[in-house]
Coordinates of C-alpha atoms in Angstrom, one line a residue:
X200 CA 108.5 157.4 99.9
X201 CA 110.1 154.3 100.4
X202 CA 112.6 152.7 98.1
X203 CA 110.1 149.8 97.2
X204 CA 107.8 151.9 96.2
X205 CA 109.4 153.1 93.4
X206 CA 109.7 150.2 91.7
X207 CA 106.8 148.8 89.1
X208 CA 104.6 146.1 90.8
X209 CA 105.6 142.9 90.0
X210 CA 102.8 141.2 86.9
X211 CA 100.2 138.9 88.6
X212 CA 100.7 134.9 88.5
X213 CA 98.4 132.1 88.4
X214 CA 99.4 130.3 91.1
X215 CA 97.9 126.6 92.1
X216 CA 98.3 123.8 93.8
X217 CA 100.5 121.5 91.9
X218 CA 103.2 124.2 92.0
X219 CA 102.7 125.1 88.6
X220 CA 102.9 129.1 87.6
X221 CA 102.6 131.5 84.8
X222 CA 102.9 134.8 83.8
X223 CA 99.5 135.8 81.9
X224 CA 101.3 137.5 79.0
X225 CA 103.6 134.4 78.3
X226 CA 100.3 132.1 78.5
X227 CA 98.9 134.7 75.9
X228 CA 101.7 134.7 73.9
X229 CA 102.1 130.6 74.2
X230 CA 98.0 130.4 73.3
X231 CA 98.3 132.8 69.7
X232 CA 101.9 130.4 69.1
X233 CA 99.9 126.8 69.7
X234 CA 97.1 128.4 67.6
X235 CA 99.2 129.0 64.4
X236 CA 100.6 125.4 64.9
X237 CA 97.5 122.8 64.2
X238 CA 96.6 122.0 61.0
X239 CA 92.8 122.4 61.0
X240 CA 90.4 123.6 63.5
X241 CA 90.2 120.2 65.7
X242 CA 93.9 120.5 66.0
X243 CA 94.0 124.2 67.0
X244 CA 92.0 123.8 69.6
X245 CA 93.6 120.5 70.9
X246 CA 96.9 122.3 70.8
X247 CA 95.3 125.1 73.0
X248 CA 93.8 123.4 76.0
X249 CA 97.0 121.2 76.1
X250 CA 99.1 124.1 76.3
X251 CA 96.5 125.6 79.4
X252 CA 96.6 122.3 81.2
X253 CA 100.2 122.0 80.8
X254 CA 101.3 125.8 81.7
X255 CA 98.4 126.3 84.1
X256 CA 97.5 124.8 87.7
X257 CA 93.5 123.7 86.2
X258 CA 92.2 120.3 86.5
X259 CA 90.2 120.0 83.5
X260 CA 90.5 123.0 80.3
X261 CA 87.7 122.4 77.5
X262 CA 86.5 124.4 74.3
X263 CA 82.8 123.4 73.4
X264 CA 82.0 124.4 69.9
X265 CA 78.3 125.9 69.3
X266 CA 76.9 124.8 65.7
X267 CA 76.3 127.7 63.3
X268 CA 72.6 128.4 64.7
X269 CA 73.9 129.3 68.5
X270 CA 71.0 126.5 70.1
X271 CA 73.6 123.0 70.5
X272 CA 77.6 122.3 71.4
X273 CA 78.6 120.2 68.5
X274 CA 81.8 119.3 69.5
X275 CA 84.3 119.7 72.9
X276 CA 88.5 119.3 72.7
X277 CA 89.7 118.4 76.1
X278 CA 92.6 118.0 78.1
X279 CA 92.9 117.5 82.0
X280 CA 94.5 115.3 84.7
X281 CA 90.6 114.2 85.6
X282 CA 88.9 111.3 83.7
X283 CA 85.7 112.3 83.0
X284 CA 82.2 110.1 84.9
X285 CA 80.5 110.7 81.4
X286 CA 80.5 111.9 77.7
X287 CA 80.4 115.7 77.4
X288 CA 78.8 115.4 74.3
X289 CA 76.8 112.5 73.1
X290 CA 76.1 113.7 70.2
X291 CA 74.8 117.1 70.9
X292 CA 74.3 119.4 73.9
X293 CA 71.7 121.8 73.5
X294 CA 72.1 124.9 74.8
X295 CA 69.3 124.6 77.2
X296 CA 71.3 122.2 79.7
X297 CA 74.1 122.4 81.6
X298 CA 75.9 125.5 83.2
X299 CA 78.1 125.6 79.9
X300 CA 74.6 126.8 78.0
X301 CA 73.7 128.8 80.4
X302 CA 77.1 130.9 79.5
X303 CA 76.6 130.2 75.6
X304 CA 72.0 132.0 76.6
X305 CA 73.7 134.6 78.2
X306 CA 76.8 135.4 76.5
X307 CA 78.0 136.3 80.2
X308 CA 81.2 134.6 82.1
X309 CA 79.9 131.9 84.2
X310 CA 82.1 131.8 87.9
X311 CA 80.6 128.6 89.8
X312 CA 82.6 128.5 93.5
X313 CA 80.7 125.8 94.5
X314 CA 79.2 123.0 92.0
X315 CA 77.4 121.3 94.6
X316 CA 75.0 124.2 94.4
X317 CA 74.8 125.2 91.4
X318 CA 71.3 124.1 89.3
X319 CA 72.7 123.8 86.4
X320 CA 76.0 121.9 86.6
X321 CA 76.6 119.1 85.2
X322 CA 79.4 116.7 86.9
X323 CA 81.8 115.2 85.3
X324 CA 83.5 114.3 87.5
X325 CA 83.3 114.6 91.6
X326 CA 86.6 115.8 92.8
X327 CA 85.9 119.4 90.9
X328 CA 84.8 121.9 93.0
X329 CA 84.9 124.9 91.0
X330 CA 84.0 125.8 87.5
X331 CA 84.9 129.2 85.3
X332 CA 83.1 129.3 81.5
X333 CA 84.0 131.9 79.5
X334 CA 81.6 132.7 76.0
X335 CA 84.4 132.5 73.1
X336 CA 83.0 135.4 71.3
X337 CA 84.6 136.8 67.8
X338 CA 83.1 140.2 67.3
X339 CA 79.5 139.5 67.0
X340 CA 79.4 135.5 66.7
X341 CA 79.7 133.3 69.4
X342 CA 82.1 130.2 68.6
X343 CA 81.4 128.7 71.9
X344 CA 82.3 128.1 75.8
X345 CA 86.0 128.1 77.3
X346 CA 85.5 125.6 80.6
X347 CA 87.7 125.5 83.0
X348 CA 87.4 123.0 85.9
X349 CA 89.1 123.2 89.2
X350 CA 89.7 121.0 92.5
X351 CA 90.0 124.0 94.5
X352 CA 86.9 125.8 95.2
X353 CA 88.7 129.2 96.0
X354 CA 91.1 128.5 93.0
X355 CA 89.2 131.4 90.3
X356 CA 90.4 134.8 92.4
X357 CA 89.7 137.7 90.3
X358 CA 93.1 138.0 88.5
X359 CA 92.8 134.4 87.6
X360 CA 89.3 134.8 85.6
X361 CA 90.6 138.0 84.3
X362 CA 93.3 136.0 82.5
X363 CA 90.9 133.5 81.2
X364 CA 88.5 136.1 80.0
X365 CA 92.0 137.3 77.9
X366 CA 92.9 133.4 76.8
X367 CA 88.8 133.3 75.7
X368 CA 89.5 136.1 73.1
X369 CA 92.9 134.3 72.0
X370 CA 91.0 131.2 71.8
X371 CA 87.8 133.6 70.0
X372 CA 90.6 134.6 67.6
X373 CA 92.1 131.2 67.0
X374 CA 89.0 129.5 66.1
X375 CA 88.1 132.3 63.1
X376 CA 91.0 132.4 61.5
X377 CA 91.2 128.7 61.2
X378 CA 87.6 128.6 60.4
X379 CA 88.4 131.3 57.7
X380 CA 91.7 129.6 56.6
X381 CA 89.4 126.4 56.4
X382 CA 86.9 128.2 53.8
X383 CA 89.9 129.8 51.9
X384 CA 90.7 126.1 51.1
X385 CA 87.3 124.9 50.1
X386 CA 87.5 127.6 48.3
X387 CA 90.5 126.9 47.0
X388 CA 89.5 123.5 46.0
X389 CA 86.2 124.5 44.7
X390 CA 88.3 127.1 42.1
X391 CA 90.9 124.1 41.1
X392 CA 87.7 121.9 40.4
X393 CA 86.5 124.7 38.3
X394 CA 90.1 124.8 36.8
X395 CA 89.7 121.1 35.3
X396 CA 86.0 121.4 34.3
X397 CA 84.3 122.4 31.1
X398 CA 82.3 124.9 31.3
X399 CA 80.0 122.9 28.6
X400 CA 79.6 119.5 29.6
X401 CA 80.8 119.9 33.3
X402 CA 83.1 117.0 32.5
X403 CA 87.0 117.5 32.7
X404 CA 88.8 119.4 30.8
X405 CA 92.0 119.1 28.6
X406 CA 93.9 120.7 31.1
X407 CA 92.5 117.8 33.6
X408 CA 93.1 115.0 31.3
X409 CA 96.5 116.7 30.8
X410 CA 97.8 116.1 33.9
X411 CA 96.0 112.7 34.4
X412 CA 97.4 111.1 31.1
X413 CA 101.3 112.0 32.6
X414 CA 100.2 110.9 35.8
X415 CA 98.8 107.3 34.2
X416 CA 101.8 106.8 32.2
X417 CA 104.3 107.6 34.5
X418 CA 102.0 104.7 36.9
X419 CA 101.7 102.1 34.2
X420 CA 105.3 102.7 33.6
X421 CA 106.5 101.9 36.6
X422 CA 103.8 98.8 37.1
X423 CA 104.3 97.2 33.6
X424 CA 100.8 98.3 32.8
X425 CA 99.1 98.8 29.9
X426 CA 97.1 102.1 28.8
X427 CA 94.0 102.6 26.4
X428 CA 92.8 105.6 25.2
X429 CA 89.2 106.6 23.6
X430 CA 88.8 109.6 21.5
X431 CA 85.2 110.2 20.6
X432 CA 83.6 112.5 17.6
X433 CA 80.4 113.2 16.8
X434 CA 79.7 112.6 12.9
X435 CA 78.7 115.9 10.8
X436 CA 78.5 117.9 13.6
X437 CA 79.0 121.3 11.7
X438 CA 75.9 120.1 9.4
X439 CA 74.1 119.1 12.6
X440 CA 74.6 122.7 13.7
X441 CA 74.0 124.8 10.8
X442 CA 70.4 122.2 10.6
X443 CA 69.1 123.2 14.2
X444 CA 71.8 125.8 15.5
X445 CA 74.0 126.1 18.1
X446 CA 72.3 125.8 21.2
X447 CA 71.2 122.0 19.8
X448 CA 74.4 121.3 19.1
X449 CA 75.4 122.4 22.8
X450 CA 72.8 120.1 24.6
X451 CA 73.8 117.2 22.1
X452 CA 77.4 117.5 23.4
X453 CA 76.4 117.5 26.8
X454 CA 74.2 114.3 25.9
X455 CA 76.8 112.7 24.6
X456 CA 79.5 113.3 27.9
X457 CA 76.2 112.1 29.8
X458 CA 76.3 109.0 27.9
X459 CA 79.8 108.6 28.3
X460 CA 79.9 109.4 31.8
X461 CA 77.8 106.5 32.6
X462 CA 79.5 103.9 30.1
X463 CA 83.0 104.6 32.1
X464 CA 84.1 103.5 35.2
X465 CA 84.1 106.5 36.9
X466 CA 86.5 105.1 39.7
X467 CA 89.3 104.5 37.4
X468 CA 88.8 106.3 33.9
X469 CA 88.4 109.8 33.0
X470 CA 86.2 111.2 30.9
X471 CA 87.2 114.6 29.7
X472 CA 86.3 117.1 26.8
X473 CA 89.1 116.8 23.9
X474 CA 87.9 120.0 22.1
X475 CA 85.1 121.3 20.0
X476 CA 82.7 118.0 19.3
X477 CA 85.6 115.9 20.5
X478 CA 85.4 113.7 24.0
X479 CA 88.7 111.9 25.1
X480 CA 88.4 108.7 27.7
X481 CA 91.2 107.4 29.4
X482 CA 91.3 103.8 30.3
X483 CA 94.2 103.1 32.7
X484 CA 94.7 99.3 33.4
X485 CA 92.8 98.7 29.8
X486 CA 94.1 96.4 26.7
X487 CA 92.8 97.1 23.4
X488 CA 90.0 94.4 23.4
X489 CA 88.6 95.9 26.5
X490 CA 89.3 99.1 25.1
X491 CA 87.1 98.2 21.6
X492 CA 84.4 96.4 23.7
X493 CA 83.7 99.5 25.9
X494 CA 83.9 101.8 22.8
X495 CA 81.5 99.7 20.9
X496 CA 79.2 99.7 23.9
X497 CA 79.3 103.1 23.8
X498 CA 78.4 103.6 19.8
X499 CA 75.9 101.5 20.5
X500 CA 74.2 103.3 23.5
X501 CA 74.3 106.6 21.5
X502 CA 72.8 105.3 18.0
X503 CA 69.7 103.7 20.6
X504 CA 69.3 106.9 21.9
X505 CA 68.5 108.9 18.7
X506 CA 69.1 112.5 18.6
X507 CA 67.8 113.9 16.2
X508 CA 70.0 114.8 13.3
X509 CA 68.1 115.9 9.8
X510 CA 71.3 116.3 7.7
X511 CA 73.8 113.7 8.7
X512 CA 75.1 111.9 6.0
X513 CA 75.1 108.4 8.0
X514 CA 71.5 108.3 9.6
X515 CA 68.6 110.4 11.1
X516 CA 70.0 110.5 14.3
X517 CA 73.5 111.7 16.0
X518 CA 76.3 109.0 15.5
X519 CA 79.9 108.8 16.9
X520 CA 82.9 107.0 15.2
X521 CA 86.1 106.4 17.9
X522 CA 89.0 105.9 17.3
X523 CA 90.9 103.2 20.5
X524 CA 95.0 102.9 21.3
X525 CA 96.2 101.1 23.3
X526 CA 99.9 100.6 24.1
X527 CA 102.3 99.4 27.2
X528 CA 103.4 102.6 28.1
X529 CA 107.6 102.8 28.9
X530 CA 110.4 105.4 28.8
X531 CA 110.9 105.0 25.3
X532 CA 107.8 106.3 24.4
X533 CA 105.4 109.5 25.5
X534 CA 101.9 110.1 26.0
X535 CA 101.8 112.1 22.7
X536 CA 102.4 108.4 21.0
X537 CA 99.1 107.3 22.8
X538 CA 97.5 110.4 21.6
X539 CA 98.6 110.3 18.1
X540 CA 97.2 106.2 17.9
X541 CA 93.8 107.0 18.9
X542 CA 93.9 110.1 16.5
X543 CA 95.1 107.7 13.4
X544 CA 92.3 104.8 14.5
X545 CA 89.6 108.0 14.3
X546 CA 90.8 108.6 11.4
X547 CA 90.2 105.1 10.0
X548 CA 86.9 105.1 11.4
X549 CA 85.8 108.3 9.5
X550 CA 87.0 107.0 6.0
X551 CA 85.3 103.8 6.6
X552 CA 82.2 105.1 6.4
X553 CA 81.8 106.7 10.4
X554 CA 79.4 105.6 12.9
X555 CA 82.0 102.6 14.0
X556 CA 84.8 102.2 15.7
X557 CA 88.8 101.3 15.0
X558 CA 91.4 100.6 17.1
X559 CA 95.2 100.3 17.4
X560 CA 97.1 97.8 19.1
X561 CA 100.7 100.5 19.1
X562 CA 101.8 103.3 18.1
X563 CA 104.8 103.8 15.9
X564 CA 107.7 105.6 16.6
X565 CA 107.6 107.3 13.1
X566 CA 104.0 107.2 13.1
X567 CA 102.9 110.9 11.7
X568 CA 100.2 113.0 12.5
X569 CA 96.8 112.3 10.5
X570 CA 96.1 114.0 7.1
X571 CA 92.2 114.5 8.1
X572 CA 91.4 118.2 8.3
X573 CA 89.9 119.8 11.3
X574 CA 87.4 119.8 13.3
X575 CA 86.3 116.4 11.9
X576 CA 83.1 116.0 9.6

């Protein structure tokens, strides 16, 4: 036995025309690194086929996406030294044309050595001669078609679609955990939305408004802009629920954040759910004659409404008193101060007889909290 022989074979290259080479396992490896990189699907898969045209000796490298029903391509990243005759994808390729849904029907590796032949090619453009698809296939789900184009007609040897059968399941793996990292975040975002809504009204919530009140006043801080602030209580609520129970008093609340949700601007105020009967609206940008205006509005539209109410001590119906603040918000003063205004105005509307609303241009510095018990009557 010869000396040579005892030596490990050397691994395959891809080898091609331009001079370019590669090892298979550092095109793997370089495939599963560009794949962690992008931020979103799109850009995974943009990072991939650059990496293939740049490492590889291929004209053309492309990833055609099948929707979530297997029958179109819905979308194709592409990379390549060729400028394509045509649009891939304008604005769907079903799966019935083209040699690339003929691999997608068959879920089998499509090796075209001549495209002049071939029934179902579509060209894209005339110096390729040869064409390798590959179905990117994640267990039992098809993701779609890895294309790769070549000038060459004798380019795809057997080694060579052998590594792009392994690049395929790279790319196969690639595409579901970004798809899966996608729907971690939507979920993600769906559970932080959840976070900030009652469970009641389906308005915000007081953590929501929380964090928007010191987001406002840090703004309108730093813009010299002023701040108004609505809170909102329905009148003899408790008598309203011991009268026609509970459940009543539950849809009346959620009446009431309808009506409020369509008084605000819901582009630039927020609406949110103060506690018990309470609603809380936040009127960034507002004075307190814009403030009083929209709060009287908004007595106004609930009186015309007219939910029932048999033992309120103000009318038949459901009524709301509000108390408005307004202030210019500024490091010498907090959000609480903003908070505490509204409160005192509320106050004032409640001994005044209720179903009205009061307002306060300021609050003070020593101002204290109100003497009213709670939950309001």
């Amino acid at each position: 036995m010869s000396s040579d022989a005892s030596q490990p074979a050397p691994p395959a290259r891809v080898e091609g025309d331009s001079g370019r080479h590669a090892l298979p396992a550092e095109i793997l490896a370089r495939v599963s690194r560009e794949a962690l990189q992008g931020e979103g699907l799109d850009a995974v898969l943009r990072r991939i086929v650059d990496c293939l045209v740049q490492r590889l000796p291929v004209a053309l490298a492309s990833i055609i996406l099948l929707d979530d029903e297997g029958s179109s391509f819905v979308s194709e990243v592409w990379a390549g030294e060729l400028e394509l005759d045509q649009p891939q994808l304008v604005p769907a390729w079903p799966v019935s044309v083209g040699a690339a849904g003929r691999c997608a029907r068959t879920g089998v590796a499509q090796l075209i050595t001549d495209v002049d032949v071939d029934p179902d090619y579509v060209p894209g453009n005339l110096a390729v001669r040869a064409e390798y698809l590959v179905p990117i296939r994640h267990r039992t789900r098809l993701h779609g078609v890895l294309n790769i184009e070549s000038t060459h007609a004798d380019f795809f040897t057997a080694d060579v679609c052998a590594v792009f059968d392994a690049i395929a399941d790279q790319v196969a793996g690639a595409i579901h955990l970004a798809r899966i990292a996608g729907e971690l975040e939507a979920a993600n975002r769906k559970l932080e939305q959840l976070s900030m809504s009652d469970g009641l009204t389906g308005i915000a919530n007081r953590r929501c408004f929380d964090q928007r009140l010191a987001r406002e006043w840090a703004r309108a801080t730093r813009e010299d802009l002023p701040l108004a602030l609505l809170l909102v209580d329905a009148d003899n609520f408790k008598a309203l629920n011991d009268a026609l129970g509970h459940l009543h008093g539950d849809e009346c609340l959620r009446t009431l954040a309808r009506l409020c949700s369509e008084t605000v601007d819901g582009d630039r105020d927020l609406l949110a759910r103060y506690g018990g009967e309470e609603l809380v609206v936040l009127l960034p940008g507002r004075d307190l004659r814009g403030a009083r205006r929209l709060a009287e509005r908004l007595r106004a539209r609930v009186v015309a409404v007219a939910l029932p109410h048999p033992d309120s001590a103000v009318a038949r119906h459901v009524t709301v008193s509000i108390g408005v603040a307004a202030l210019a918000p500024s490091q010498l003063r907090t959000p609480d101060q903003l908070i505490l205004a509204a409160d005192h105005a509320l106050y004032a509307a409640k001994a005044r007889g209720k179903n009205r609303v009061a307002g306060v241009a300021r609050s003070s510095d020593t101002m204290r909290a109100p003497r009213r018990p709670r939950p309001l009557a």
